[in-house]
Amino acid sequence: MVDLSVDLCSLHMDNPVVPASGTFGFGYEFKDFYDINILGSFSFKGTTKEPRFGNPTPRIAECTAGMINSVGLQNPGVEHVVNHELPEMKKYFHKKVIANVSGFSVEDYAYTCALLDKEEQVGLLEVNVSCPNVHGGGMSFGTDAKSAAQVTRAVKAVTKKPVFIKLSPNVTDIAEIALACEEAGADGVCLINTLLGMRIDIKSRKPVVANKMGGFSGAAVFPVAVRMVYQVAKACSIPVMGCGGVQSARDVIEMMMAGATAVQVGAANLVDPFACKKIIEALPAECEKLGITAIKDIIGVVD
Ligand code: SIN
């Protein structure tokens, strides 16, 4: 019997598989597909201080081996999340959950994290400084080491829960940003968010998504994610949550060998709502084939 358990700071998980924020709603939307308690945990939709309608439509462009989204952090706002979404989620998910938080100022991040800090079911805060779809916030914090560190310090000051900073791949040196977060007190980092991309409708000669550009994710970005997880895991001593293009149990194993302690599955959930279930079910046999008895033993094994 393969031991799939991992520890992400104080969060003990039965397995390393975590649906990524923005691809799994608040969890209960998936309750009719399968028992979501089989998941290691999940990261709920990026939450901001105020409710947000999101970007104009169309917001999605299909691509070969991936997709572009320009959702624009649509969410009902942190007060609604605390008063309505979390109580509903709690009926169906009985483990600790990951709260993904976005903001437009350092104060926004701190305000939203302070409210979520009071929620018993929140096991970990995932601070998103990497959304490419909004102006004056999101990725602008995650592409500058000083700003990423500033957000980290502000959030750490309002919570005792582990704080993971979700990093952008749209930088020259992701290890530099990760190190700045670590030095500012981050308990871990999550990477990668989406790559800034664009599609053009060649008949209309217009961008496919209304916001012109959006975040590219899906199978095509997996090698980029593995490379960045590897670089950050080698540079930092805090844990890494890997994310980006994961499709299968073998991808989970590969990302853990690169240095990830837990692995998020994103775009795959949008193609197949059973993606995480299939990955979790396939993991023991894939581990056995490779002689792995405890999955935590493979974290960062690659030199
Ligand atoms: C979005 O809501 O635009 C996606 C979130 C993200 O990419 O961080």
PDB file of C-alpha atoms and ligand atoms in Angstrom:
ATOM      1  CA  MET A   1       0.000   0.000   0.000  1.00  0.00           C
ATOM      2  CA  VAL A   2       1.489   3.328  -1.120  1.00  0.00           C
ATOM      3  CA  ASP A   3       1.503   6.173   1.432  1.00  0.00           C
ATOM      4  CA  LEU A   4       0.243   9.209  -0.488  1.00  0.00           C
ATOM      5  CA  SER A   5       0.174  11.595   2.472  1.00  0.00           C
ATOM      6  CA  VAL A   6       2.090  14.884   2.502  1.00  0.00           C
ATOM      7  CA  ASP A   7       2.442  17.755   4.954  1.00  0.00           C
ATOM      8  CA  LEU A   8       2.207  21.278   3.657  1.00  0.00           C
ATOM      9  CA  CYS A   9       3.364  23.216   6.719  1.00  0.00           C
ATOM     10  CA  SER A  10       0.624  22.509   9.290  1.00  0.00           C
ATOM     11  CA  LEU A  11      -1.759  21.136   6.667  1.00  0.00           C
ATOM     12  CA  HIS A  12      -1.684  17.338   6.673  1.00  0.00           C
ATOM     13  CA  MET A  13      -3.129  15.932   3.444  1.00  0.00           C
ATOM     14  CA  ASP A  14      -4.112  12.345   2.589  1.00  0.00           C
ATOM     15  CA  ASN A  15      -2.689  12.911  -0.873  1.00  0.00           C
ATOM     16  CA  PRO A  16      -0.936  15.756  -2.722  1.00  0.00           C
ATOM     17  CA  VAL A  17      -3.715  16.493  -5.235  1.00  0.00           C
ATOM     18  CA  VAL A  18      -5.368  19.920  -4.965  1.00  0.00           C
ATOM     19  CA  PRO A  19      -7.766  21.463  -7.516  1.00  0.00           C
ATOM     20  CA  ALA A  20      -6.427  24.907  -8.393  1.00  0.00           C
ATOM     21  CA  SER A  21      -8.251  28.118  -7.639  1.00  0.00           C
ATOM     22  CA  GLY A  22     -10.711  29.211 -10.290  1.00  0.00           C
ATOM     23  CA  THR A  23     -11.250  25.711 -11.623  1.00  0.00           C
ATOM     24  CA  PHE A  24     -13.246  24.219  -8.736  1.00  0.00           C
ATOM     25  CA  GLY A  25     -15.542  27.022  -7.535  1.00  0.00           C
ATOM     26  CA  PHE A  26     -16.217  26.634  -3.824  1.00  0.00           C
ATOM     27  CA  GLY A  27     -16.112  22.862  -4.078  1.00  0.00           C
ATOM     28  CA  TYR A  28     -19.806  22.106  -3.521  1.00  0.00           C
ATOM     29  CA  GLU A  29     -20.437  22.668  -7.262  1.00  0.00           C
ATOM     30  CA  PHE A  30     -18.639  19.319  -7.770  1.00  0.00           C
ATOM     31  CA  LYS A  31     -20.493  17.408  -5.041  1.00  0.00           C
ATOM     32  CA  ASP A  32     -22.809  15.603  -7.493  1.00  0.00           C
ATOM     33  CA  PHE A  33     -19.853  14.301  -9.509  1.00  0.00           C
ATOM     34  CA  TYR A  34     -17.942  12.593  -6.675  1.00  0.00           C
ATOM     35  CA  ASP A  35     -17.192  12.721  -2.952  1.00  0.00           C
ATOM     36  CA  ILE A  36     -14.837  15.701  -2.870  1.00  0.00           C
ATOM     37  CA  ASN A  37     -13.383  14.501   0.452  1.00  0.00           C
ATOM     38  CA  ILE A  38     -11.040  12.269  -1.561  1.00  0.00           C
ATOM     39  CA  LEU A  39      -9.059  15.417  -2.453  1.00  0.00           C
ATOM     40  CA  GLY A  40      -5.942  16.391  -0.510  1.00  0.00           C
ATOM     41  CA  SER A  41      -7.547  19.823  -0.231  1.00  0.00           C
ATOM     42  CA  PHE A  42      -8.711  22.404  -2.746  1.00  0.00           C
ATOM     43  CA  SER A  43      -8.109  26.079  -3.400  1.00  0.00           C
ATOM     44  CA  PHE A  44     -11.323  28.053  -3.716  1.00  0.00           C
ATOM     45  CA  LYS A  45     -12.062  30.822  -6.221  1.00  0.00           C
ATOM     46  CA  GLY A  46      -9.886  33.902  -5.813  1.00  0.00           C
ATOM     47  CA  THR A  47     -11.569  36.185  -3.315  1.00  0.00           C
ATOM     48  CA  THR A  48     -11.263  39.960  -3.104  1.00  0.00           C
ATOM     49  CA  LYS A  49     -12.340  42.585  -0.573  1.00  0.00           C
ATOM     50  CA  GLU A  50     -15.236  43.789  -2.746  1.00  0.00           C
ATOM     51  CA  PRO A  51     -17.481  41.698  -5.028  1.00  0.00           C
ATOM     52  CA  ARG A  52     -16.317  41.683  -8.658  1.00  0.00           C
ATOM     53  CA  PHE A  53     -18.300  41.112 -11.831  1.00  0.00           C
ATOM     54  CA  GLY A  54     -15.122  40.276 -13.757  1.00  0.00           C
ATOM     55  CA  ASN A  55     -14.026  41.183 -17.267  1.00  0.00           C
ATOM     56  CA  PRO A  56     -16.225  41.690 -20.341  1.00  0.00           C
ATOM     57  CA  THR A  57     -17.030  38.587 -22.405  1.00  0.00           C
ATOM     58  CA  PRO A  58     -15.802  36.614 -24.284  1.00  0.00           C
ATOM     59  CA  ARG A  59     -13.341  35.554 -21.599  1.00  0.00           C
ATOM     60  CA  ILE A  60     -12.165  32.205 -22.924  1.00  0.00           C
ATOM     61  CA  ALA A  61     -10.127  31.247 -25.996  1.00  0.00           C
ATOM     62  CA  GLU A  62      -9.388  27.634 -26.850  1.00  0.00           C
ATOM     63  CA  CYS A  63      -5.819  26.809 -27.874  1.00  0.00           C
ATOM     64  CA  THR A  64      -3.911  23.715 -28.911  1.00  0.00           C
ATOM     65  CA  ALA A  65      -3.206  21.809 -25.666  1.00  0.00           C
ATOM     66  CA  GLY A  66      -4.508  24.628 -23.505  1.00  0.00           C
ATOM     67  CA  MET A  67      -6.776  27.610 -23.079  1.00  0.00           C
ATOM     68  CA  ILE A  68      -6.708  31.322 -22.387  1.00  0.00           C
ATOM     69  CA  ASN A  69      -8.901  32.811 -19.656  1.00  0.00           C
ATOM     70  CA  SER A  70      -9.569  36.425 -18.871  1.00  0.00           C
ATOM     71  CA  VAL A  71     -12.078  36.022 -16.055  1.00  0.00           C
ATOM     72  CA  GLY A  72     -10.924  39.092 -14.142  1.00  0.00           C
ATOM     73  CA  LEU A  73     -11.346  37.732 -10.609  1.00  0.00           C
ATOM     74  CA  GLN A  74     -15.125  37.432 -10.713  1.00  0.00           C
ATOM     75  CA  ASN A  75     -16.192  36.620  -7.147  1.00  0.00           C
ATOM     76  CA  PRO A  76     -18.863  37.622  -4.630  1.00  0.00           C
ATOM     77  CA  GLY A  77     -16.465  39.403  -2.232  1.00  0.00           C
ATOM     78  CA  VAL A  78     -14.986  38.166   1.028  1.00  0.00           C
ATOM     79  CA  GLU A  79     -17.995  38.915   3.241  1.00  0.00           C
ATOM     80  CA  HIS A  80     -20.285  36.834   1.047  1.00  0.00           C
ATOM     81  CA  VAL A  81     -17.658  34.088   0.909  1.00  0.00           C
ATOM     82  CA  VAL A  82     -17.421  33.967   4.697  1.00  0.00           C
ATOM     83  CA  ASN A  83     -21.176  34.171   5.311  1.00  0.00           C
ATOM     84  CA  HIS A  84     -22.514  32.012   2.476  1.00  0.00           C
ATOM     85  CA  GLU A  85     -19.903  30.102   0.457  1.00  0.00           C
ATOM     86  CA  LEU A  86     -17.882  28.663   3.338  1.00  0.00           C
ATOM     87  CA  PRO A  87     -20.950  27.419   5.293  1.00  0.00           C
ATOM     88  CA  GLU A  88     -22.250  25.750   2.106  1.00  0.00           C
ATOM     89  CA  MET A  89     -18.821  24.258   1.376  1.00  0.00           C
ATOM     90  CA  LYS A  90     -18.573  22.903   4.913  1.00  0.00           C
ATOM     91  CA  LYS A  91     -21.639  20.693   4.327  1.00  0.00           C
ATOM     92  CA  TYR A  92     -19.749  18.722   1.685  1.00  0.00           C
ATOM     93  CA  PHE A  93     -16.025  19.146   2.368  1.00  0.00           C
ATOM     94  CA  HIS A  94     -14.789  18.112   5.782  1.00  0.00           C
ATOM     95  CA  LYS A  95     -11.108  18.867   5.453  1.00  0.00           C
ATOM     96  CA  LYS A  96      -9.114  22.074   5.619  1.00  0.00           C
ATOM     97  CA  VAL A  97      -9.404  24.222   2.547  1.00  0.00           C
ATOM     98  CA  ILE A  98      -7.037  26.662   0.823  1.00  0.00           C
ATOM     99  CA  ALA A  99      -8.253  30.266   0.564  1.00  0.00           C
ATOM    100  CA  ASN A 100      -7.010  32.046  -2.566  1.00  0.00           C
ATOM    101  CA  VAL A 101      -6.927  35.818  -2.062  1.00  0.00           C
ATOM    102  CA  SER A 102      -6.378  38.633  -4.556  1.00  0.00           C
ATOM    103  CA  GLY A 103      -6.176  42.372  -4.139  1.00  0.00           C
ATOM    104  CA  PHE A 104      -5.625  45.762  -5.698  1.00  0.00           C
ATOM    105  CA  SER A 105      -3.572  47.227  -2.867  1.00  0.00           C
ATOM    106  CA  VAL A 106      -1.482  45.874  -0.010  1.00  0.00           C
ATOM    107  CA  GLU A 107      -4.302  46.912   2.355  1.00  0.00           C
ATOM    108  CA  ASP A 108      -6.845  44.920   0.306  1.00  0.00           C
ATOM    109  CA  TYR A 109      -4.809  41.735   0.703  1.00  0.00           C
ATOM    110  CA  ALA A 110      -4.426  42.279   4.443  1.00  0.00           C
ATOM    111  CA  TYR A 111      -8.143  43.058   4.926  1.00  0.00           C
ATOM    112  CA  THR A 112      -9.333  39.951   3.073  1.00  0.00           C
ATOM    113  CA  CYS A 113      -6.775  37.664   4.722  1.00  0.00           C
ATOM    114  CA  ALA A 114      -7.657  39.004   8.184  1.00  0.00           C
ATOM    115  CA  LEU A 115     -11.309  38.014   7.657  1.00  0.00           C
ATOM    116  CA  LEU A 116     -10.411  34.573   6.297  1.00  0.00           C
ATOM    117  CA  ASP A 117      -7.959  34.040   9.156  1.00  0.00           C
ATOM    118  CA  LYS A 118     -10.974  33.747  11.485  1.00  0.00           C
ATOM    119  CA  GLU A 119     -12.416  30.831   9.492  1.00  0.00           C
ATOM    120  CA  GLU A 120     -11.692  27.494  11.116  1.00  0.00           C
ATOM    121  CA  GLN A 121     -12.001  25.556   7.854  1.00  0.00           C
ATOM    122  CA  VAL A 122      -9.313  27.636   6.144  1.00  0.00           C
ATOM    123  CA  GLY A 123      -6.072  25.710   6.615  1.00  0.00           C
ATOM    124  CA  LEU A 124      -3.829  27.838   4.461  1.00  0.00           C
ATOM    125  CA  LEU A 125      -3.909  31.225   2.726  1.00  0.00           C
ATOM    126  CA  GLU A 126      -2.818  31.321  -0.908  1.00  0.00           C
ATOM    127  CA  VAL A 127      -2.046  34.925  -1.755  1.00  0.00           C
ATOM    128  CA  ASN A 128      -2.386  35.509  -5.463  1.00  0.00           C
ATOM    129  CA  VAL A 129       0.064  38.151  -6.680  1.00  0.00           C
ATOM    130  CA  SER A 130      -0.079  36.779 -10.210  1.00  0.00           C
ATOM    131  CA  CYS A 131      -3.479  37.307 -11.867  1.00  0.00           C
ATOM    132  CA  PRO A 132      -2.677  38.626 -15.371  1.00  0.00           C
ATOM    133  CA  ASN A 133      -6.276  39.742 -16.042  1.00  0.00           C
ATOM    134  CA  VAL A 134      -6.678  42.870 -13.950  1.00  0.00           C
ATOM    135  CA  HIS A 135      -5.150  46.334 -13.997  1.00  0.00           C
ATOM    136  CA  GLY A 136      -3.568  47.944 -10.964  1.00  0.00           C
ATOM    137  CA  GLY A 137      -3.307  44.771  -8.903  1.00  0.00           C
ATOM    138  CA  GLY A 138      -2.777  41.043  -9.344  1.00  0.00           C
ATOM    139  CA  MET A 139       0.307  40.359 -11.411  1.00  0.00           C
ATOM    140  CA  SER A 140       1.753  43.847 -10.885  1.00  0.00           C
ATOM    141  CA  PHE A 141       2.577  42.745  -7.301  1.00  0.00           C
ATOM    142  CA  GLY A 142       4.060  39.441  -8.401  1.00  0.00           C
ATOM    143  CA  THR A 143       6.426  40.684 -11.071  1.00  0.00           C
ATOM    144  CA  ASP A 144       8.401  42.879  -8.682  1.00  0.00           C
ATOM    145  CA  ALA A 145      10.305  41.324  -5.780  1.00  0.00           C
ATOM    146  CA  LYS A 146       9.848  44.318  -3.462  1.00  0.00           C
ATOM    147  CA  SER A 147       6.078  44.489  -4.005  1.00  0.00           C
ATOM    148  CA  ALA A 148       5.695  40.723  -3.546  1.00  0.00           C
ATOM    149  CA  ALA A 149       7.619  40.991  -0.272  1.00  0.00           C
ATOM    150  CA  GLN A 150       5.468  43.927   0.850  1.00  0.00           C
ATOM    151  CA  VAL A 151       2.255  41.955   0.297  1.00  0.00           C
ATOM    152  CA  THR A 152       3.781  38.961   2.112  1.00  0.00           C
ATOM    153  CA  ARG A 153       4.700  41.035   5.175  1.00  0.00           C
ATOM    154  CA  ALA A 154       1.263  42.678   5.311  1.00  0.00           C
ATOM    155  CA  VAL A 155      -0.547  39.338   5.183  1.00  0.00           C
ATOM    156  CA  LYS A 156       1.766  37.626   7.656  1.00  0.00           C
ATOM    157  CA  ALA A 157       0.994  40.429  10.124  1.00  0.00           C
ATOM    158  CA  VAL A 158      -2.734  39.560  10.187  1.00  0.00           C
ATOM    159  CA  THR A 159      -2.734  35.766  10.302  1.00  0.00           C
ATOM    160  CA  LYS A 160      -1.297  32.779  12.092  1.00  0.00           C
ATOM    161  CA  LYS A 161      -2.256  30.433   9.247  1.00  0.00           C
ATOM    162  CA  PRO A 162       0.439  29.354   6.773  1.00  0.00           C
ATOM    163  CA  VAL A 163       0.799  31.900   3.976  1.00  0.00           C
ATOM    164  CA  PHE A 164       1.696  30.705   0.462  1.00  0.00           C
ATOM    165  CA  ILE A 165       2.349  33.289  -2.236  1.00  0.00           C
ATOM    166  CA  LYS A 166       1.080  32.329  -5.699  1.00  0.00           C
ATOM    167  CA  LEU A 167       3.713  33.441  -8.189  1.00  0.00           C
ATOM    168  CA  SER A 168       3.602  34.574 -11.784  1.00  0.00           C
ATOM    169  CA  PRO A 169       5.628  32.866 -14.526  1.00  0.00           C
ATOM    170  CA  ASN A 170       5.667  36.173 -16.428  1.00  0.00           C
ATOM    171  CA  VAL A 171       9.046  37.166 -14.995  1.00  0.00           C
ATOM    172  CA  THR A 172      12.692  36.718 -15.925  1.00  0.00           C
ATOM    173  CA  ASP A 173      13.788  35.192 -12.615  1.00  0.00           C
ATOM    174  CA  ILE A 174      11.044  33.502 -10.605  1.00  0.00           C
ATOM    175  CA  ALA A 175      13.533  32.303  -7.967  1.00  0.00           C
ATOM    176  CA  GLU A 176      14.373  35.923  -7.132  1.00  0.00           C
ATOM    177  CA  ILE A 177      10.687  36.697  -6.429  1.00  0.00           C
ATOM    178  CA  ALA A 178      10.245  33.476  -4.433  1.00  0.00           C
ATOM    179  CA  LEU A 179      13.316  34.278  -2.318  1.00  0.00           C
ATOM    180  CA  ALA A 180      12.010  37.784  -1.632  1.00  0.00           C
ATOM    181  CA  CYS A 181       8.730  36.241  -0.379  1.00  0.00           C
ATOM    182  CA  GLU A 182      10.616  33.725   1.753  1.00  0.00           C
ATOM    183  CA  GLU A 183      12.717  36.492   3.314  1.00  0.00           C
ATOM    184  CA  ALA A 184       9.517  38.460   4.009  1.00  0.00           C
ATOM    185  CA  GLY A 185       8.125  35.519   6.002  1.00  0.00           C
ATOM    186  CA  ALA A 186       6.148  33.433   3.481  1.00  0.00           C
ATOM    187  CA  ASP A 187       5.597  29.867   4.650  1.00  0.00           C
ATOM    188  CA  GLY A 188       5.537  28.573   1.076  1.00  0.00           C
ATOM    189  CA  VAL A 189       5.011  29.476  -2.552  1.00  0.00           C
ATOM    190  CA  CYS A 190       2.634  28.209  -5.203  1.00  0.00           C
ATOM    191  CA  LEU A 191       3.613  28.262  -8.852  1.00  0.00           C
ATOM    192  CA  ILE A 192       2.908  28.778 -11.651  1.00  0.00           C
ATOM    193  CA  ASN A 193      -0.105  30.959 -12.385  1.00  0.00           C
ATOM    194  CA  THR A 194      -0.934  31.427 -16.069  1.00  0.00           C
ATOM    195  CA  LEU A 195       1.318  32.719 -18.834  1.00  0.00           C
ATOM    196  CA  LEU A 196       0.143  35.901 -20.523  1.00  0.00           C
ATOM    197  CA  GLY A 197      -1.162  34.935 -23.958  1.00  0.00           C
ATOM    198  CA  MET A 198      -3.275  36.148 -26.866  1.00  0.00           C
ATOM    199  CA  ARG A 199      -5.349  34.724 -29.728  1.00  0.00           C
ATOM    200  CA  ILE A 200      -6.662  36.608 -32.767  1.00  0.00           C
ATOM    201  CA  ASP A 201      -9.757  35.766 -34.799  1.00  0.00           C
ATOM    202  CA  ILE A 202      -8.296  36.004 -38.291  1.00  0.00           C
ATOM    203  CA  LYS A 203     -11.721  36.570 -39.903  1.00  0.00           C
ATOM    204  CA  SER A 204     -12.715  39.549 -37.758  1.00  0.00           C
ATOM    205  CA  ARG A 205      -9.079  40.619 -37.202  1.00  0.00           C
ATOM    206  CA  LYS A 206      -9.893  41.101 -33.543  1.00  0.00           C
ATOM    207  CA  PRO A 207      -8.590  39.502 -30.338  1.00  0.00           C
ATOM    208  CA  VAL A 208     -10.671  36.453 -29.311  1.00  0.00           C
ATOM    209  CA  VAL A 209     -11.044  37.587 -25.687  1.00  0.00           C
ATOM    210  CA  ALA A 210     -12.583  40.975 -24.992  1.00  0.00           C
ATOM    211  CA  ASN A 211      -9.714  41.970 -22.716  1.00  0.00           C
ATOM    212  CA  LYS A 212      -7.348  41.257 -25.678  1.00  0.00           C
ATOM    213  CA  MET A 213      -4.965  39.125 -23.592  1.00  0.00           C
ATOM    214  CA  GLY A 214      -5.435  36.495 -20.923  1.00  0.00           C
ATOM    215  CA  GLY A 215      -3.769  33.766 -18.916  1.00  0.00           C
ATOM    216  CA  PHE A 216      -2.671  30.682 -20.859  1.00  0.00           C
ATOM    217  CA  SER A 217      -2.886  27.349 -19.019  1.00  0.00           C
ATOM    218  CA  GLY A 218      -3.290  23.648 -19.792  1.00  0.00           C
ATOM    219  CA  ALA A 219      -1.060  20.760 -20.826  1.00  0.00           C
ATOM    220  CA  ALA A 220       1.189  22.955 -22.992  1.00  0.00           C
ATOM    221  CA  VAL A 221       2.543  24.875 -19.972  1.00  0.00           C
ATOM    222  CA  PHE A 222       3.544  21.765 -17.967  1.00  0.00           C
ATOM    223  CA  PRO A 223       7.270  21.790 -18.904  1.00  0.00           C
ATOM    224  CA  VAL A 224       7.492  25.498 -18.035  1.00  0.00           C
ATOM    225  CA  ALA A 225       5.873  24.802 -14.656  1.00  0.00           C
ATOM    226  CA  VAL A 226       8.206  21.877 -13.928  1.00  0.00           C
ATOM    227  CA  ARG A 227      11.225  24.025 -14.783  1.00  0.00           C
ATOM    228  CA  MET A 228      10.077  26.877 -12.506  1.00  0.00           C
ATOM    229  CA  VAL A 229       9.129  24.553  -9.621  1.00  0.00           C
ATOM    230  CA  TYR A 230      12.597  23.021  -9.910  1.00  0.00           C
ATOM    231  CA  GLN A 231      14.350  26.407  -9.910  1.00  0.00           C
ATOM    232  CA  VAL A 232      12.352  27.732  -6.943  1.00  0.00           C
ATOM    233  CA  ALA A 233      12.640  24.524  -4.906  1.00  0.00           C
ATOM    234  CA  LYS A 234      16.416  24.585  -5.367  1.00  0.00           C
ATOM    235  CA  ALA A 235      16.671  28.279  -4.406  1.00  0.00           C
ATOM    236  CA  CYS A 236      14.297  28.344  -1.405  1.00  0.00           C
ATOM    237  CA  SER A 237      13.892  26.336   1.764  1.00  0.00           C
ATOM    238  CA  ILE A 238      10.109  26.832   2.094  1.00  0.00           C
ATOM    239  CA  PRO A 239       7.707  24.294   0.511  1.00  0.00           C
ATOM    240  CA  VAL A 240       6.472  24.673  -3.046  1.00  0.00           C
ATOM    241  CA  MET A 241       2.985  23.857  -4.302  1.00  0.00           C
ATOM    242  CA  GLY A 242       3.361  23.006  -7.992  1.00  0.00           C
ATOM    243  CA  CYS A 243       0.750  24.045 -10.532  1.00  0.00           C
ATOM    244  CA  GLY A 244       0.543  24.298 -14.296  1.00  0.00           C
ATOM    245  CA  GLY A 245      -0.642  21.887 -16.951  1.00  0.00           C
ATOM    246  CA  VAL A 246      -0.953  18.815 -14.714  1.00  0.00           C
ATOM    247  CA  GLN A 247      -3.080  16.161 -16.454  1.00  0.00           C
ATOM    248  CA  SER A 248      -2.186  12.813 -14.929  1.00  0.00           C
ATOM    249  CA  ALA A 249      -0.780  10.899 -11.964  1.00  0.00           C
ATOM    250  CA  ARG A 250       2.545  10.715 -13.802  1.00  0.00           C
ATOM    251  CA  ASP A 251       2.569  14.536 -14.061  1.00  0.00           C
ATOM    252  CA  VAL A 252       1.986  14.743 -10.285  1.00  0.00           C
ATOM    253  CA  ILE A 253       4.972  12.462  -9.687  1.00  0.00           C
ATOM    254  CA  GLU A 254       7.153  14.460 -12.092  1.00  0.00           C
ATOM    255  CA  MET A 255       6.262  17.761 -10.451  1.00  0.00           C
ATOM    256  CA  MET A 256       6.995  16.347  -7.006  1.00  0.00           C
ATOM    257  CA  MET A 257      10.362  15.061  -8.212  1.00  0.00           C
ATOM    258  CA  ALA A 258      11.048  18.643  -9.382  1.00  0.00           C
ATOM    259  CA  GLY A 259      10.447  19.840  -5.813  1.00  0.00           C
ATOM    260  CA  ALA A 260       6.701  20.236  -5.202  1.00  0.00           C
ATOM    261  CA  THR A 261       5.242  19.061  -1.879  1.00  0.00           C
ATOM    262  CA  ALA A 262       1.682  19.234  -3.230  1.00  0.00           C
ATOM    263  CA  VAL A 263       0.385  19.547  -6.775  1.00  0.00           C
ATOM    264  CA  GLN A 264      -2.516  21.602  -8.067  1.00  0.00           C
ATOM    265  CA  VAL A 265      -4.648  20.559 -11.020  1.00  0.00           C
ATOM    266  CA  GLY A 266      -6.257  23.464 -12.894  1.00  0.00           C
ATOM    267  CA  ALA A 267      -7.420  23.549 -16.513  1.00  0.00           C
ATOM    268  CA  ALA A 268      -7.902  19.750 -16.541  1.00  0.00           C
ATOM    269  CA  ASN A 269     -10.939  20.206 -14.228  1.00  0.00           C
ATOM    270  CA  LEU A 270     -12.586  22.394 -16.850  1.00  0.00           C
ATOM    271  CA  VAL A 271     -12.246  19.700 -19.510  1.00  0.00           C
ATOM    272  CA  ASP A 272     -13.167  16.790 -17.247  1.00  0.00           C
ATOM    273  CA  PRO A 273     -14.816  17.360 -13.847  1.00  0.00           C
ATOM    274  CA  PHE A 274     -13.524  13.929 -12.792  1.00  0.00           C
ATOM    275  CA  ALA A 275      -9.873  14.827 -13.566  1.00  0.00           C
ATOM    276  CA  CYS A 276      -8.708  15.018  -9.920  1.00  0.00           C
ATOM    277  CA  LYS A 277     -10.590  11.840  -8.962  1.00  0.00           C
ATOM    278  CA  LYS A 278      -8.955   9.949 -11.838  1.00  0.00           C
ATOM    279  CA  ILE A 279      -5.503  11.262 -10.899  1.00  0.00           C
ATOM    280  CA  ILE A 280      -5.903  10.308  -7.214  1.00  0.00           C
ATOM    281  CA  GLU A 281      -7.130   6.836  -8.149  1.00  0.00           C
ATOM    282  CA  ALA A 282      -4.243   6.308 -10.582  1.00  0.00           C
ATOM    283  CA  LEU A 283      -1.495   7.503  -8.207  1.00  0.00           C
ATOM    284  CA  PRO A 284      -0.946   4.310  -6.155  1.00  0.00           C
ATOM    285  CA  ALA A 285      -0.431   2.101  -9.228  1.00  0.00           C
ATOM    286  CA  GLU A 286       1.875   4.653 -10.899  1.00  0.00           C
ATOM    287  CA  CYS A 287       3.913   4.888  -7.672  1.00  0.00           C
ATOM    288  CA  GLU A 288       4.115   1.106  -7.392  1.00  0.00           C
ATOM    289  CA  LYS A 289       5.428   0.830 -10.970  1.00  0.00           C
ATOM    290  CA  LEU A 290       8.240   3.219  -9.976  1.00  0.00           C
ATOM    291  CA  GLY A 291       9.017   1.512  -6.660  1.00  0.00           C
ATOM    292  CA  ILE A 292       7.702   4.457  -4.606  1.00  0.00           C
ATOM    293  CA  THR A 293       6.254   3.380  -1.244  1.00  0.00           C
ATOM    294  CA  ALA A 294       5.782   6.847   0.289  1.00  0.00           C
ATOM    295  CA  ILE A 295       5.145   9.711  -2.110  1.00  0.00           C
ATOM    296  CA  LYS A 296       6.774  12.268   0.189  1.00  0.00           C
ATOM    297  CA  ASP A 297      10.116  10.490  -0.436  1.00  0.00           C
ATOM    298  CA  ILE A 298      10.228  11.766  -4.019  1.00  0.00           C
ATOM    299  CA  ILE A 299       9.880  15.501  -3.229  1.00  0.00           C
ATOM    300  CA  GLY A 300      12.813  17.254  -4.893  1.00  0.00           C
ATOM    301  CA  VAL A 301      14.774  14.071  -5.658  1.00  0.00           C
ATOM    302  CA  VAL A 302      16.119  15.488  -8.916  1.00  0.00           C
ATOM    303  CA  ASP A 303      19.616  17.044  -8.515  1.00  0.00           C
TER     304      ASP A 303
HETATM  305  C1  SIN B   1      -8.984  35.399 -13.159  1.00  0.00           C
HETATM  306  O1  SIN B   1      -9.970  35.445 -12.403  1.00  0.00           O
HETATM  307  O2  SIN B   1      -8.804  36.270 -14.031  1.00  0.00           O
HETATM  308  C2  SIN B   1      -8.012  34.271 -13.079  1.00  0.00           C
HETATM  309  C3  SIN B   1      -7.261  34.301 -11.809  1.00  0.00           C
HETATM  310  C4  SIN B   1      -5.788  34.272 -11.979  1.00  0.00           C
HETATM  311  O3  SIN B   1      -5.284  34.030 -13.073  1.00  0.00           O
HETATM  312  O4  SIN B   1      -5.086  34.484 -10.993  1.00  0.00           O
END
